[in-house]
mmCIF file of C-alpha atoms in Angstrom:
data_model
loop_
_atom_site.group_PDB
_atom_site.id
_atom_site.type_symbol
_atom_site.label_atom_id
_atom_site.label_comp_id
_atom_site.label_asym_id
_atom_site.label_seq_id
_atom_site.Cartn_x
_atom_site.Cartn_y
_atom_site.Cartn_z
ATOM 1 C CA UNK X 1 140.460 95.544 113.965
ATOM 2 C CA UNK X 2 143.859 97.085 115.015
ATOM 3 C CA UNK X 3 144.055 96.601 118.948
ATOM 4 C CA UNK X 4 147.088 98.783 120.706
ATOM 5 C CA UNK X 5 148.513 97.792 123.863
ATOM 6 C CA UNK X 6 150.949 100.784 125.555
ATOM 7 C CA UNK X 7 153.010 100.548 128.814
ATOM 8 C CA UNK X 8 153.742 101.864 131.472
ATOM 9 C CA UNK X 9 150.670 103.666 131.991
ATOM 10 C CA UNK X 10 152.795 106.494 134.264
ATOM 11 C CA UNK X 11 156.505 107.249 134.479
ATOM 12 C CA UNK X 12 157.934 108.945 136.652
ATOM 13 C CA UNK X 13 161.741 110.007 136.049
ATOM 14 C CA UNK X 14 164.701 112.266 137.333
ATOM 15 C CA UNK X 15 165.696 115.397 135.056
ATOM 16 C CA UNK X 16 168.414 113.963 133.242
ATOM 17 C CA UNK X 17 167.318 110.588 133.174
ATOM 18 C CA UNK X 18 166.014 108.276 130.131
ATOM 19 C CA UNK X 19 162.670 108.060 129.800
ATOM 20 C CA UNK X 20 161.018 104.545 127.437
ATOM 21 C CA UNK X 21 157.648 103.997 126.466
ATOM 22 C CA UNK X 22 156.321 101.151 124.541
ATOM 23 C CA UNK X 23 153.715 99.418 123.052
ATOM 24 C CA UNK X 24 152.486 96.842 120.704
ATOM 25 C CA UNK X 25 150.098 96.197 118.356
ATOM 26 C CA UNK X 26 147.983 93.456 116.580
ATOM 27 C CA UNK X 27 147.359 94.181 112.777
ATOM 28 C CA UNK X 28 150.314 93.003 110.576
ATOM 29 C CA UNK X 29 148.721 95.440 107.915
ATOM 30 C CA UNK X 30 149.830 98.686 110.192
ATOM 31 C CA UNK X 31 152.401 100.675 108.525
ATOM 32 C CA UNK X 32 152.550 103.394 110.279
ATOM 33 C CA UNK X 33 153.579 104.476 113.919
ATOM 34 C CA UNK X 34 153.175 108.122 115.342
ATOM 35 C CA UNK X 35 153.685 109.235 118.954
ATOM 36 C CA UNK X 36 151.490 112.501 119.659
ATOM 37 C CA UNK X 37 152.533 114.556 123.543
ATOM 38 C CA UNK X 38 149.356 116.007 124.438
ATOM 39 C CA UNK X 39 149.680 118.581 127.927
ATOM 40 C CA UNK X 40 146.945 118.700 130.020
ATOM 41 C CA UNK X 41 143.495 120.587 128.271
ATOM 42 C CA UNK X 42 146.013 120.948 124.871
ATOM 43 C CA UNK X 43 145.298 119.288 121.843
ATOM 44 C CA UNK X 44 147.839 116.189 120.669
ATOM 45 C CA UNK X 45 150.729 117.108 119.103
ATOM 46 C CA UNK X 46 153.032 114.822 116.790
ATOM 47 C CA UNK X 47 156.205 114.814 117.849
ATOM 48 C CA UNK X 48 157.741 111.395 115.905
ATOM 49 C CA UNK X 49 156.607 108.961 113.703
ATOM 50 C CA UNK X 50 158.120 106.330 111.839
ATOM 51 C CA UNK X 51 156.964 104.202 108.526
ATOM 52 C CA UNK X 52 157.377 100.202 108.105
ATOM 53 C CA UNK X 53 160.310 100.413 105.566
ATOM 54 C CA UNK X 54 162.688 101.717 108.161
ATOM 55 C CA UNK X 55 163.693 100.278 112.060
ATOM 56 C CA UNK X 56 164.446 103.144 113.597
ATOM 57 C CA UNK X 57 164.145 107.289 113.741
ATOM 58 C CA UNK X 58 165.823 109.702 115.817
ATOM 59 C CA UNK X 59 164.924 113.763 116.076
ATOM 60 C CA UNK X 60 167.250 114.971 118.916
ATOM 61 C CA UNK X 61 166.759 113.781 121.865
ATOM 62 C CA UNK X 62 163.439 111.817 120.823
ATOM 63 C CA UNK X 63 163.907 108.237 119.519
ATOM 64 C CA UNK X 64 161.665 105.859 117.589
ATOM 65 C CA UNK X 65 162.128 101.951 117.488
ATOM 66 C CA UNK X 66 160.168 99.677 115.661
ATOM 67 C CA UNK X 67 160.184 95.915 114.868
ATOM 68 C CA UNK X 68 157.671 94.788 113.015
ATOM 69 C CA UNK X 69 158.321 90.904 113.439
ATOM 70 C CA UNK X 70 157.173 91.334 116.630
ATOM 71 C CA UNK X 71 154.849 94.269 116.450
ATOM 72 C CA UNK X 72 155.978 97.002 119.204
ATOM 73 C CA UNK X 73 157.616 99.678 118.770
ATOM 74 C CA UNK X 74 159.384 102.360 121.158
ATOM 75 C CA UNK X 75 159.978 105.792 121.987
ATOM 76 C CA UNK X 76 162.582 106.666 123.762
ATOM 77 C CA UNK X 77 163.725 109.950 125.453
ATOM 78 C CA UNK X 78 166.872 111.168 126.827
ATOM 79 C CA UNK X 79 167.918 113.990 128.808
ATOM 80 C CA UNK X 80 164.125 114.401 129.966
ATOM 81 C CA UNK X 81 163.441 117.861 131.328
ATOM 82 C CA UNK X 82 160.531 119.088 133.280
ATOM 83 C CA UNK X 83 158.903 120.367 129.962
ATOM 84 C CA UNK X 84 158.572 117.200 128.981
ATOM 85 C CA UNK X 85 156.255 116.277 131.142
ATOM 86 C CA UNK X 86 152.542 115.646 129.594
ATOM 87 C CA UNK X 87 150.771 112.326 128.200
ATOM 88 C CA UNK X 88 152.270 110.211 125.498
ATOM 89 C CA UNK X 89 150.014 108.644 122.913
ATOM 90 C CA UNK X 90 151.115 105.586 120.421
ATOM 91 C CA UNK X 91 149.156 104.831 117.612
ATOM 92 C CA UNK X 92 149.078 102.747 114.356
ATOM 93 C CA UNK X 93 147.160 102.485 111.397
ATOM 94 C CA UNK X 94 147.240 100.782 108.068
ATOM 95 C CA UNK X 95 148.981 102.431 104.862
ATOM 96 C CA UNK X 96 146.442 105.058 103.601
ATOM 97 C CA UNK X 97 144.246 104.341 100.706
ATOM 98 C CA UNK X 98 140.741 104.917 100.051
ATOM 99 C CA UNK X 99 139.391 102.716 102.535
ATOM 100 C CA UNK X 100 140.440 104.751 105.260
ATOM 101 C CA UNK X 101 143.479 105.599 107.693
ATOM 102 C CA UNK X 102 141.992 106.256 110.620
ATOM 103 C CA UNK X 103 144.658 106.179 114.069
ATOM 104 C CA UNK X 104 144.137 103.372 116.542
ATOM 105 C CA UNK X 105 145.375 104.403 120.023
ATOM 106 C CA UNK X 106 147.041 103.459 123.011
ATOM 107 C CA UNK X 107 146.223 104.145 126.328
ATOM 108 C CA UNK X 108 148.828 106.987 127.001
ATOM 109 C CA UNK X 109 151.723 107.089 128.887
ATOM 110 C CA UNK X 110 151.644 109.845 131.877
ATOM 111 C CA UNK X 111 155.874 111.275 131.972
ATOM 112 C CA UNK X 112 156.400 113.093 135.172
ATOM 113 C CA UNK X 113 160.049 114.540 135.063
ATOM 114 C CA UNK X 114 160.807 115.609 138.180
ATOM 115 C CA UNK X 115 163.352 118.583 138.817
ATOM 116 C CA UNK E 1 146.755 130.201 112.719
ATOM 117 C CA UNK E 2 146.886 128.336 110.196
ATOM 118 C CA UNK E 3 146.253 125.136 112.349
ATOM 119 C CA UNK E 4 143.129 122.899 112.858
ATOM 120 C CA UNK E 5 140.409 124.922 114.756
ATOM 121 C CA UNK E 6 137.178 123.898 116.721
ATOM 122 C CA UNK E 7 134.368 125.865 117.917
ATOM 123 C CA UNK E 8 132.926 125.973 120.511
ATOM 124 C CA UNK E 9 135.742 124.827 123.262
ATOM 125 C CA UNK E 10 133.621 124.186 125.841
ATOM 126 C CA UNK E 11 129.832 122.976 125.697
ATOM 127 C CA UNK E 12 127.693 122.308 128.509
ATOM 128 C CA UNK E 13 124.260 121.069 127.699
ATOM 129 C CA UNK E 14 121.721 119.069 129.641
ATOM 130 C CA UNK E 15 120.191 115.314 128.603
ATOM 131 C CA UNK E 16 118.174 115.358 125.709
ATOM 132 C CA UNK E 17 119.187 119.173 123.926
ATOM 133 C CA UNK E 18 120.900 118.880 120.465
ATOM 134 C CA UNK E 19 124.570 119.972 120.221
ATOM 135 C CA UNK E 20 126.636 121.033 117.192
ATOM 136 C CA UNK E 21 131.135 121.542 116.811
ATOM 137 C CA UNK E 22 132.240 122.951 113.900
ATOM 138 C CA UNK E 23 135.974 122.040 112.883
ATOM 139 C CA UNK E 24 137.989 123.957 109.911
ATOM 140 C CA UNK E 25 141.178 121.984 108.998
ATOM 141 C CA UNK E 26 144.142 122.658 107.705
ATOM 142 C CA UNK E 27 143.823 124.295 104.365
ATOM 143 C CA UNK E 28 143.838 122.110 101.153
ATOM 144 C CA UNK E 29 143.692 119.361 103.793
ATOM 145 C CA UNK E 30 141.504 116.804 101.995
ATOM 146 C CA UNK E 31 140.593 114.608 104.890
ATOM 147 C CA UNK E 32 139.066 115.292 107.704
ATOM 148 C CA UNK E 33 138.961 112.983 111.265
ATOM 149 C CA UNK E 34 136.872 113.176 113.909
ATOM 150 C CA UNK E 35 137.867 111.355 116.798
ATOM 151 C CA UNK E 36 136.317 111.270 120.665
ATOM 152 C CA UNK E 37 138.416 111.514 123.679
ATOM 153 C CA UNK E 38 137.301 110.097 127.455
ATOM 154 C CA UNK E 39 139.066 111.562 130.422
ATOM 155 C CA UNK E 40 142.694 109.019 130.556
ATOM 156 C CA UNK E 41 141.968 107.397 127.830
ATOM 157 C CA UNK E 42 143.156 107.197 124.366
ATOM 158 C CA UNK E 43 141.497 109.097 120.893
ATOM 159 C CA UNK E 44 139.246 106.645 119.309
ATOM 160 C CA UNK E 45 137.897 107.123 115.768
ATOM 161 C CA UNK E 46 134.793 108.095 114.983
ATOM 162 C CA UNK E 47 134.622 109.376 110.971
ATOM 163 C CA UNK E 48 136.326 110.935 108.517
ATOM 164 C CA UNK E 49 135.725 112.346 104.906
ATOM 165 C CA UNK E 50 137.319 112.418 101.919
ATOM 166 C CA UNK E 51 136.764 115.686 100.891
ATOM 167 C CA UNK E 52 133.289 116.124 101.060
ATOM 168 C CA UNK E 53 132.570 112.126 101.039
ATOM 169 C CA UNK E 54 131.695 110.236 104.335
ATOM 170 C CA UNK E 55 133.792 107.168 103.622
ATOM 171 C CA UNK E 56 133.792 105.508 107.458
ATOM 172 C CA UNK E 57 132.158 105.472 110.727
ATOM 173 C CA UNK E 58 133.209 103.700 113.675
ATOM 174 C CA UNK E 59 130.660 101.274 115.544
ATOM 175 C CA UNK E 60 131.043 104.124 118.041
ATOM 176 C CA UNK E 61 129.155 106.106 115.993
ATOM 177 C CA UNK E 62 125.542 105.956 117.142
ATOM 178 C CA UNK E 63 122.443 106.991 115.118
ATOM 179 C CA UNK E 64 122.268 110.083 117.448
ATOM 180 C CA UNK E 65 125.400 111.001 116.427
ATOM 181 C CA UNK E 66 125.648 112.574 112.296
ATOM 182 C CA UNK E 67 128.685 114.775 111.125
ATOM 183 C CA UNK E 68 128.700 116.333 107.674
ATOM 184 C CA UNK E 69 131.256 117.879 105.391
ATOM 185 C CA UNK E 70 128.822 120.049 102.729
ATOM 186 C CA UNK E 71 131.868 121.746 101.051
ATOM 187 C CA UNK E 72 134.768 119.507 101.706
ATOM 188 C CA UNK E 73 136.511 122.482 103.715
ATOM 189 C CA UNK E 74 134.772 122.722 107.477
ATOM 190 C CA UNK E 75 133.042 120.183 109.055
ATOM 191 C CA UNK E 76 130.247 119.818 111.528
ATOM 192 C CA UNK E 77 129.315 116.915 114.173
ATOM 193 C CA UNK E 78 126.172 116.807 115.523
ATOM 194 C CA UNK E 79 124.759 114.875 119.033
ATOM 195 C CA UNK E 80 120.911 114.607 119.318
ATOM 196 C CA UNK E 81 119.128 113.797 122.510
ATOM 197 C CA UNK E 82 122.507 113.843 124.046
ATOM 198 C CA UNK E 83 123.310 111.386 126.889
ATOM 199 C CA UNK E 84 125.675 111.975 129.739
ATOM 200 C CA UNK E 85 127.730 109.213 127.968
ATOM 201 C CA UNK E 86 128.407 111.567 125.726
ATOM 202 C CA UNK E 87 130.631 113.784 128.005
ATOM 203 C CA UNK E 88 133.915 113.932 126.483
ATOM 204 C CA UNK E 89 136.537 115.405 124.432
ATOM 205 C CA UNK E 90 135.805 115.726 120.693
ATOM 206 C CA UNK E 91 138.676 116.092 118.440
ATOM 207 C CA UNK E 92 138.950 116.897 114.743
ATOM 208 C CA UNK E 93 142.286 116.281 112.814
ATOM 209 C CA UNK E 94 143.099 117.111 109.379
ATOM 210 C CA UNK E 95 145.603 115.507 106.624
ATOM 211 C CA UNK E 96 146.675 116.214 102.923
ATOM 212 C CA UNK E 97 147.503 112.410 101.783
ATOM 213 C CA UNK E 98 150.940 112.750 99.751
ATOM 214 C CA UNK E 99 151.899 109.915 97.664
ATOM 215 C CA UNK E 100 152.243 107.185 100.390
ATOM 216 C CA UNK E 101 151.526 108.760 103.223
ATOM 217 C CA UNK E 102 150.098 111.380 105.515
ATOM 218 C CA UNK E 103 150.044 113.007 109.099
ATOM 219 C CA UNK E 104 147.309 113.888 110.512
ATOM 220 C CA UNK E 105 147.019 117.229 112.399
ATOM 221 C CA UNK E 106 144.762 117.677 115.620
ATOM 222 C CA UNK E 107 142.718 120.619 116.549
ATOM 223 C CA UNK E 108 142.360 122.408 120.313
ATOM 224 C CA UNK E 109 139.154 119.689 121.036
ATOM 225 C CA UNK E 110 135.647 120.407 121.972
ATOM 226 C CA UNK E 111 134.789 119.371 125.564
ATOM 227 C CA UNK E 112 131.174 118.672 126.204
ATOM 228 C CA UNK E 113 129.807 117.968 129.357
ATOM 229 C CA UNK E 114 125.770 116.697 129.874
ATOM 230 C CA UNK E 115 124.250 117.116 132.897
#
């Protein structure tokens, strides 16, 4: 089975600054990548995701990277503000069909942006 | 709302007493996810339906544990003779598969803690 790996497991930033998360995963099959924020005792939220058939996705100041030749992929924020603070959340899972397209996991990322 | 919802939030029960979450997805949402969540850790699957079809469990998934979707709208999980292993988040998402793809939509969680 799919097997996610996600890193660092807290970061701690300056408002402003750049904040990177990233992880990898095993199964060549997964085809798709999103990236939930979930704030403490609140349920996960999707904030990006991105498919196989494209490299990279951008929604203002939240970034997606993905290379699938060597299975990680990245998010990437900039201009970080205290609001951004919560737990980030990677996942992947295989193109749906009717076998099933259930999310594997990572870890989660803690952001602290600090004022 | 028109979001994912799950009742009850909060369950406190002690070892051995059944316990039973009810989660109504997203409307015309035809599959349904349950997933359980462990304080710092990641979501990890647990089912999900196809409308009103069981079509996967995880290995998670013990024979105490049985989730139904009788209409292919709401769906109930059920824990018998729970075990303080049991403590943790339980999360239902939701997701209308379109064409390719689909996103799938978390509700506020169910947090039960066994004594």
């Amino acid at each position: 089975g799919e097997n996610v790996e996600q890193h660092p497991s807290t970061l701690s930033v300056q408002e402003g600054d750049s904040a990177v998360i990233k992880c990898t995963y095993s199964d060549s099959a997964s085809n798709y990548f999103p990236w939930y924020k979930q704030e403490l005792g609140k349920r996960p939220q999707l904030i990006i995701d991105i498919r196989s058939n494209v490299g990279e996705k951008k929604d203002q100041r939240i970034a997606v990277t993905l290379n699938k030749t060597a299975k990680h992929f990245s998010l990437h924020i900039t201009e970080t503000q205290p609001e951004d603070s919560a737990v980030y959340f990677c996942a992947a899972s295989p193109k749906p069909n009717n076998a099933g397209n259930m999310l594997t996991f990572g870890g989660g990322t803690r952001l602290m942006v600090k004022p | 709302d028109t979001g994912v919802s799950q009742d009850p939030r909060h369950k406190i029960t002690k070892r051995g007493q059944n316990v039973t979450f009810r989660c109504d997805p997203i409307s015309e949402h035809n599959r349904l996810y349950w997933y359980r969540q462990t304080l710092g850790q990641g979501p990890e699957f647990l089912t999900y339906f196809q409308n009103e079809a069981q079509l996967e469990k995880s290995r998670l998934l013990s024979d105490r544990f049985s989730a139904e979707r009788p209409k292919g709208s709401f769906s109930t999980l059920e824990i018998q003779r729970t075990e303080q292993g049991d403590s943790a988040m339980y999360l239902c998402a939701s997701s209308l598969v379109r064409g390719a793809w689909e996103t799938q939509y978390f509700g506020p969680g169910t947090r039960l803690l066994v004594l």
